[in-house]
Amino acid sequence: MTKSDGAASDGAASDGMAPAGTVGTRGTASARTDRRAQRLLLVHAHPDDESIGTGATMAKYAAEGAAVTLVTCTLGELGEIIPPDQAHLAWDSGGGLGQFRIGELAAACRALGVTDHRFLGGAGRWRDSGMMGAPSNDWPGCFWRAAVDEAASELMKVIGQVRPQVLVTYDDNGFYGHPDHIQAHRVAWRAFELAGGLVSKFYATAVPRSVLAQAMATLPEGDGRHDAAGGQRVGGADFSRVESVDDLPFGTDDENVTTAIDARDYLDAKLAAMRAHATQIAVDSPFFALSNNVAQRALGVEYYTLVSGPMESGYGPSNHEEDLFAGLGGS
């Protein structure tokens, strides 16, 4: 990516967008729990999804000693390429993007401190399906057309080896309606059922609508030299913006968010991982954009909805869980 400013630790980025009242004050989970016995499995659709939605969480748990395993379901062969000098990698211009993104993902995992990464069924077993409604949704071998039980059996192999207590993926709409994200949810949920209690908690990624609104308020205006409040210059001046949270294809009603992981100390690692996905993400800290060039705020506090499993009473005014392993005792 060509838009990195190399300053991920500026003041605007370091707060990680934790709105007042969203993160409790009980203290860090690492002070209470020996994470060496904790095992976290994340199931994502394409390379880069792990960094955008859960990168800070992954870096935090890995650094604190938990075993973190990432399963990616496709190579992201149909991703829209941002840098012009890499356009030749596109599927309709000679191809090669999927193989190239394997290297990007490896670099992102290094930035996050994650050493256990696998492709579901092996690299290239299922292909990127493209956006919903595209002809590629019907191409043989695409993940959208995968038999759920077959794909879930591949995921069960990982679950049997890793024995995670916690599984993280998307909600049943795939967070924003992408076919591969929806299928990742279906496959992960089926594997969760097949695991028969081996996995204790199932989470879906989430971003509260209130957090999105606050992030939009920090976007630079005019010449981009100042934030919306007239403060110091922030990144993202070259990105476009939407007028309202309602214009975004994602966002979770606040009352449906159960869990907030304060990983602001690992926001730099998350931004480094996002920069590693240079074909897909433009980073101008504390903002980033995908191929649509719409600015989004990189979050150091990452949010989730507990779909199944024990929930510990939350903390702070928003009553959020502060640990994905909350309620599991010493497991």
Short mmCIF file of C-alpha atoms in Angstrom, two decimals:
data_model
loop_
_atom_site.label_atom_id
_atom_site.label_comp_id
_atom_site.label_asym_id
_atom_site.label_seq_id
_atom_site.Cartn_x
_atom_site.Cartn_y
_atom_site.Cartn_z
CA MET A 1 0.00 0.00 0.00
CA THR A 2 1.27 3.45 -0.89
CA LYS A 3 -0.66 5.59 1.57
CA SER A 4 0.96 4.53 4.84
CA ASP A 5 2.14 7.50 6.86
CA GLY A 6 4.40 5.36 9.06
CA ALA A 7 3.04 6.98 12.22
CA ALA A 8 0.65 4.50 13.70
CA SER A 9 1.35 5.66 17.23
CA ASP A 10 0.14 9.26 16.83
CA GLY A 11 -2.22 10.53 19.46
CA ALA A 12 -5.31 10.13 17.33
CA ALA A 13 -4.56 6.48 16.72
CA SER A 14 -3.43 5.53 20.18
CA ASP A 15 -6.85 6.00 21.76
CA GLY A 16 -8.23 3.33 19.44
CA MET A 17 -11.69 4.94 19.50
CA ALA A 18 -12.97 3.81 22.88
CA PRO A 19 -16.02 5.99 23.49
CA ALA A 20 -16.75 7.02 27.04
CA GLY A 21 -18.64 4.29 28.84
CA THR A 22 -17.84 1.45 26.44
CA VAL A 23 -14.89 -0.08 28.27
CA GLY A 24 -15.03 -1.04 31.92
CA THR A 25 -12.52 -0.28 34.64
CA ARG A 26 -12.14 -3.61 36.39
CA GLY A 27 -8.58 -4.03 35.12
CA THR A 28 -6.87 -6.12 32.52
CA ALA A 29 -7.82 -9.73 32.08
CA SER A 30 -4.14 -10.71 31.93
CA ALA A 31 -3.78 -9.70 35.57
CA ARG A 32 -6.47 -12.23 36.50
CA THR A 33 -5.87 -15.11 34.13
CA ASP A 34 -3.00 -17.31 33.06
CA ARG A 35 -3.61 -17.33 29.31
CA ARG A 36 -1.23 -20.20 28.57
CA ALA A 37 -4.17 -22.61 28.84
CA GLN A 38 -6.43 -20.49 26.63
CA ARG A 39 -6.96 -21.29 22.96
CA LEU A 40 -8.67 -18.95 20.51
CA LEU A 41 -9.79 -19.91 16.99
CA LEU A 42 -10.76 -17.28 14.43
CA VAL A 43 -12.46 -18.17 11.14
CA HIS A 44 -12.22 -15.50 8.43
CA ALA A 45 -13.27 -15.44 4.79
CA HIS A 46 -10.31 -13.79 3.03
CA PRO A 47 -6.81 -12.57 3.77
CA ASP A 48 -7.10 -9.07 5.34
CA ASP A 49 -10.40 -9.74 7.15
CA GLU A 50 -8.50 -10.94 10.21
CA SER A 51 -6.52 -7.69 10.47
CA ILE A 52 -9.40 -5.28 9.84
CA GLY A 53 -11.91 -6.78 12.23
CA THR A 54 -9.94 -8.69 14.85
CA GLY A 55 -6.27 -7.73 14.45
CA ALA A 56 -5.87 -5.95 17.76
CA THR A 57 -7.64 -8.77 19.59
CA MET A 58 -5.41 -11.38 17.98
CA ALA A 59 -2.25 -9.45 18.82
CA LYS A 60 -3.35 -8.91 22.42
CA TYR A 61 -4.18 -12.53 23.15
CA ALA A 62 -1.08 -13.82 21.38
CA ALA A 63 1.14 -11.42 23.33
CA GLU A 64 -0.48 -12.43 26.60
CA GLY A 65 0.28 -16.10 26.00
CA ALA A 66 -2.92 -17.54 24.57
CA ALA A 67 -2.73 -19.93 21.62
CA VAL A 68 -4.25 -18.07 18.66
CA THR A 69 -5.19 -19.99 15.51
CA LEU A 70 -6.42 -18.32 12.33
CA VAL A 71 -8.32 -20.24 9.65
CA THR A 72 -8.87 -18.42 6.35
CA CYS A 73 -11.46 -19.90 4.01
CA THR A 74 -10.25 -18.59 0.63
CA LEU A 75 -7.23 -16.91 -0.93
CA GLY A 76 -9.25 -13.81 -1.85
CA GLU A 77 -8.56 -14.29 -5.55
CA LEU A 78 -11.25 -11.81 -6.62
CA GLY A 79 -10.19 -8.93 -4.40
CA GLU A 80 -10.16 -5.47 -5.97
CA ILE A 81 -6.58 -4.26 -6.22
CA ILE A 82 -5.70 -0.73 -5.10
CA PRO A 83 -2.08 -0.08 -6.22
CA PRO A 84 -1.97 0.44 -10.01
CA ASP A 85 1.40 -1.28 -10.28
CA GLN A 86 -0.16 -4.51 -9.01
CA ALA A 87 -3.25 -4.46 -11.23
CA HIS A 88 -1.78 -7.25 -13.35
CA LEU A 89 -2.52 -9.65 -10.46
CA ALA A 90 -6.28 -9.32 -10.91
CA TRP A 91 -8.18 -12.45 -11.90
CA ASP A 92 -9.21 -10.89 -15.22
CA SER A 93 -5.72 -9.56 -15.99
CA GLY A 94 -3.63 -12.70 -15.81
CA GLY A 95 -4.32 -13.66 -12.23
CA GLY A 96 -1.96 -14.54 -9.43
CA LEU A 97 -3.62 -12.43 -6.75
CA GLY A 98 -4.52 -15.40 -4.56
CA GLN A 99 -0.96 -16.65 -4.39
CA PHE A 100 0.29 -13.12 -3.80
CA ARG A 101 -2.12 -12.67 -0.91
CA ILE A 102 -0.71 -15.76 0.80
CA GLY A 103 2.46 -13.73 1.28
CA GLU A 104 0.53 -10.68 2.46
CA LEU A 105 -1.30 -12.80 5.03
CA ALA A 106 1.94 -14.34 6.29
CA ALA A 107 3.37 -10.86 6.80
CA ALA A 108 0.22 -9.72 8.60
CA CYS A 109 0.35 -12.71 10.95
CA ARG A 110 3.97 -11.90 11.78
CA ALA A 111 2.94 -8.35 12.64
CA LEU A 112 0.21 -9.70 14.94
CA GLY A 113 2.47 -12.28 16.58
CA VAL A 114 0.28 -15.14 15.34
CA THR A 115 2.19 -18.26 14.35
CA ASP A 116 -0.63 -20.75 13.68
CA HIS A 117 -2.39 -19.96 10.42
CA ARG A 118 -4.19 -22.44 8.16
CA PHE A 119 -6.32 -22.28 5.03
CA LEU A 120 -9.56 -24.22 5.32
CA GLY A 121 -9.01 -27.55 3.55
CA GLY A 122 -5.61 -26.32 2.34
CA ALA A 123 -4.65 -23.26 0.29
CA GLY A 124 -6.98 -22.91 -2.69
CA ARG A 125 -9.44 -25.63 -1.67
CA TRP A 126 -12.26 -23.10 -2.07
CA ARG A 127 -12.11 -19.96 -4.16
CA ASP A 128 -13.27 -16.42 -3.48
CA SER A 129 -16.93 -16.03 -4.50
CA GLY A 130 -16.93 -12.30 -5.22
CA MET A 131 -19.55 -9.84 -4.04
CA MET A 132 -23.17 -10.91 -3.61
CA GLY A 133 -25.00 -11.17 -6.91
CA ALA A 134 -21.86 -11.41 -9.04
CA PRO A 135 -21.66 -14.20 -11.66
CA SER A 136 -18.71 -15.59 -9.70
CA ASN A 137 -21.16 -16.69 -6.99
CA ASP A 138 -22.02 -19.58 -9.30
CA TRP A 139 -18.52 -20.57 -10.36
CA PRO A 140 -17.55 -24.16 -9.51
CA GLY A 141 -15.25 -24.36 -6.52
CA CYS A 142 -16.22 -21.04 -4.99
CA PHE A 143 -16.76 -21.01 -1.24
CA TRP A 144 -20.37 -19.85 -1.54
CA ARG A 145 -21.18 -23.13 -3.30
CA ALA A 146 -19.28 -25.31 -0.83
CA ALA A 147 -21.26 -28.01 0.95
CA VAL A 148 -21.50 -26.72 4.52
CA ASP A 149 -21.00 -30.13 6.12
CA GLU A 150 -17.94 -30.81 3.97
CA ALA A 151 -16.34 -27.49 4.83
CA ALA A 152 -17.32 -27.89 8.49
CA SER A 153 -15.62 -31.29 8.57
CA GLU A 154 -12.40 -29.59 7.45
CA LEU A 155 -12.79 -27.04 10.21
CA MET A 156 -13.48 -29.85 12.68
CA LYS A 157 -10.03 -31.24 11.89
CA VAL A 158 -8.54 -27.98 13.13
CA ILE A 159 -10.82 -27.90 16.15
CA GLY A 160 -9.80 -31.45 17.05
CA GLN A 161 -6.13 -30.52 16.87
CA VAL A 162 -6.30 -27.12 18.56
CA ARG A 163 -9.20 -27.73 20.98
CA PRO A 164 -10.15 -24.04 21.27
CA GLN A 165 -12.43 -22.87 24.03
CA VAL A 166 -13.49 -19.82 21.99
CA LEU A 167 -14.39 -19.46 18.29
CA VAL A 168 -14.76 -16.09 16.56
CA THR A 169 -16.27 -15.49 13.11
CA TYR A 170 -19.11 -13.36 11.67
CA ASP A 171 -22.84 -13.12 12.29
CA ASP A 172 -25.33 -14.85 10.00
CA ASN A 173 -25.23 -11.87 7.61
CA GLY A 174 -21.47 -12.17 7.31
CA PHE A 175 -21.07 -8.75 9.00
CA TYR A 176 -21.88 -6.94 5.75
CA GLY A 177 -23.49 -9.45 3.42
CA HIS A 178 -20.53 -10.87 1.49
CA PRO A 179 -21.26 -14.46 0.38
CA ASP A 180 -17.97 -15.83 1.72
CA HIS A 181 -18.52 -14.15 5.09
CA ILE A 182 -22.02 -15.60 5.32
CA GLN A 183 -20.67 -19.01 4.39
CA ALA A 184 -17.86 -18.68 6.95
CA HIS A 185 -20.53 -18.15 9.61
CA ARG A 186 -22.52 -21.18 8.42
CA VAL A 187 -19.46 -23.41 8.33
CA ALA A 188 -18.15 -22.23 11.70
CA TRP A 189 -21.56 -22.62 13.33
CA ARG A 190 -21.95 -26.13 11.93
CA ALA A 191 -18.50 -27.06 13.21
CA PHE A 192 -19.41 -25.55 16.59
CA GLU A 193 -22.44 -27.84 16.68
CA LEU A 194 -20.42 -30.87 15.59
CA ALA A 195 -17.84 -30.15 18.28
CA GLY A 196 -20.41 -31.18 20.85
CA GLY A 197 -19.33 -28.82 23.60
CA LEU A 198 -15.59 -28.95 22.94
CA VAL A 199 -15.79 -25.26 21.99
CA SER A 200 -17.43 -23.31 24.82
CA LYS A 201 -18.11 -19.89 23.28
CA PHE A 202 -19.07 -18.69 19.79
CA TYR A 203 -18.67 -15.00 18.96
CA ALA A 204 -19.56 -12.85 15.96
CA THR A 205 -17.61 -9.71 15.14
CA ALA A 206 -19.48 -6.43 15.65
CA VAL A 207 -19.02 -2.67 15.49
CA PRO A 208 -21.54 -0.62 17.51
CA ARG A 209 -23.31 2.01 15.47
CA SER A 210 -22.44 4.58 18.13
CA VAL A 211 -18.75 3.81 17.64
CA LEU A 212 -19.11 4.22 13.88
CA ALA A 213 -20.80 7.58 14.40
CA GLN A 214 -18.03 8.77 16.71
CA ALA A 215 -15.40 7.59 14.24
CA MET A 216 -17.10 9.52 11.43
CA ALA A 217 -17.00 12.66 13.57
CA THR A 218 -13.20 12.46 13.67
CA LEU A 219 -12.76 12.33 9.89
CA PRO A 220 -10.86 15.30 8.46
CA GLU A 221 -12.85 18.01 6.74
CA GLY A 222 -11.98 20.42 3.97
CA ASP A 223 -8.27 20.30 3.18
CA GLY A 224 -7.77 17.47 5.67
CA ARG A 225 -5.39 19.40 7.86
CA HIS A 226 -7.69 19.37 10.86
CA ASP A 227 -10.22 17.04 12.38
CA ALA A 228 -13.91 17.81 12.44
CA ALA A 229 -13.54 19.63 15.77
CA GLY A 230 -10.79 21.89 14.41
CA GLY A 231 -8.01 20.06 16.23
CA GLN A 232 -4.67 18.81 14.92
CA ARG A 233 -4.25 17.24 11.51
CA VAL A 234 -5.30 13.62 11.29
CA GLY A 235 -4.86 11.05 8.56
CA GLY A 236 -7.35 10.07 5.93
CA ALA A 237 -7.39 13.37 4.02
CA ASP A 238 -7.31 11.55 0.68
CA PHE A 239 -10.20 9.27 1.54
CA SER A 240 -13.87 9.94 0.86
CA ARG A 241 -16.54 9.88 3.54
CA VAL A 242 -20.17 8.91 3.87
CA GLU A 243 -22.79 11.29 5.21
CA SER A 244 -24.33 8.94 7.74
CA VAL A 245 -23.79 5.64 9.48
CA ASP A 246 -26.89 4.51 7.59
CA ASP A 247 -24.85 4.74 4.38
CA LEU A 248 -22.47 2.02 5.57
CA PRO A 249 -23.21 -1.65 4.78
CA PHE A 250 -22.32 -2.70 8.33
CA GLY A 251 -22.90 -1.64 11.91
CA THR A 252 -24.39 -3.37 14.93
CA ASP A 253 -27.15 -1.99 17.11
CA ASP A 254 -25.48 -1.11 20.40
CA GLU A 255 -27.80 -3.27 22.45
CA ASN A 256 -26.68 -6.36 20.52
CA VAL A 257 -23.01 -5.90 21.37
CA THR A 258 -21.99 -7.99 24.35
CA THR A 259 -18.21 -7.76 24.45
CA ALA A 260 -15.52 -5.08 24.11
CA ILE A 261 -11.87 -6.11 23.97
CA ASP A 262 -9.61 -3.22 24.90
CA ALA A 263 -6.54 -3.91 22.78
CA ARG A 264 -5.44 -0.31 22.27
CA ASP A 265 -1.91 -1.26 23.27
CA TYR A 266 -1.83 -3.41 20.12
CA LEU A 267 -3.24 -0.92 17.64
CA ASP A 268 0.21 -0.38 16.13
CA ALA A 269 0.46 -4.11 15.44
CA LYS A 270 -2.98 -4.07 13.86
CA LEU A 271 -2.07 -1.16 11.60
CA ALA A 272 1.16 -2.91 10.59
CA ALA A 273 -0.84 -6.02 9.71
CA MET A 274 -3.27 -3.95 7.65
CA ARG A 275 -0.37 -2.35 5.79
CA ALA A 276 0.89 -5.84 4.97
CA HIS A 277 -2.29 -6.34 2.91
CA ALA A 278 -1.11 -3.71 0.48
CA THR A 279 -3.17 -4.89 -2.49
CA GLN A 280 -6.40 -4.44 -0.54
CA ILE A 281 -5.99 -1.71 2.11
CA ALA A 282 -4.77 1.89 2.03
CA VAL A 283 -3.67 3.01 5.50
CA ASP A 284 -3.35 6.65 6.57
CA SER A 285 -3.31 6.35 10.34
CA PRO A 286 -5.67 6.37 12.13
CA PHE A 287 -7.85 5.74 9.08
CA PHE A 288 -7.86 3.19 6.29
CA ALA A 289 -9.83 2.57 3.14
CA LEU A 290 -10.56 -0.38 0.88
CA SER A 291 -10.90 -0.16 -2.89
CA ASN A 292 -14.00 2.06 -2.54
CA ASN A 293 -11.74 4.72 -0.91
CA VAL A 294 -14.27 5.29 1.90
CA ALA A 295 -12.50 6.17 5.14
CA GLN A 296 -12.89 3.91 8.16
CA ARG A 297 -11.30 4.32 11.58
CA ALA A 298 -8.90 1.60 12.73
CA LEU A 299 -10.16 0.49 16.13
CA GLY A 300 -8.01 -0.62 19.04
CA VAL A 301 -11.12 -1.57 21.00
CA GLU A 302 -12.79 -4.39 19.07
CA TYR A 303 -16.35 -5.51 19.63
CA TYR A 304 -18.21 -8.80 19.52
CA THR A 305 -21.60 -10.38 20.03
CA LEU A 306 -21.73 -13.58 22.05
CA VAL A 307 -23.89 -15.98 20.03
CA SER A 308 -23.55 -19.03 22.27
CA GLY A 309 -21.85 -19.84 25.53
CA PRO A 310 -21.60 -18.52 29.09
CA MET A 311 -21.57 -14.78 29.52
CA GLU A 312 -19.94 -13.12 32.48
CA SER A 313 -21.57 -9.99 33.86
CA GLY A 314 -20.23 -6.96 32.06
CA TYR A 315 -18.43 -3.93 33.41
CA GLY A 316 -18.77 -0.20 32.91
CA PRO A 317 -21.88 1.73 31.85
CA SER A 318 -22.29 -0.37 28.70
CA ASN A 319 -22.14 -3.63 30.68
CA HIS A 320 -19.77 -5.30 28.20
CA GLU A 321 -17.72 -8.40 28.79
CA GLU A 322 -14.02 -7.49 28.69
CA ASP A 323 -12.54 -10.92 27.91
CA LEU A 324 -13.48 -13.51 25.28
CA PHE A 325 -12.73 -16.21 27.85
CA ALA A 326 -14.96 -14.65 30.52
CA GLY A 327 -17.10 -17.17 32.34
CA LEU A 328 -14.86 -20.14 31.52
CA GLY A 329 -13.04 -20.27 34.83
CA GLY A 330 -9.47 -21.52 34.62
CA SER A 331 -9.90 -23.37 31.32
#
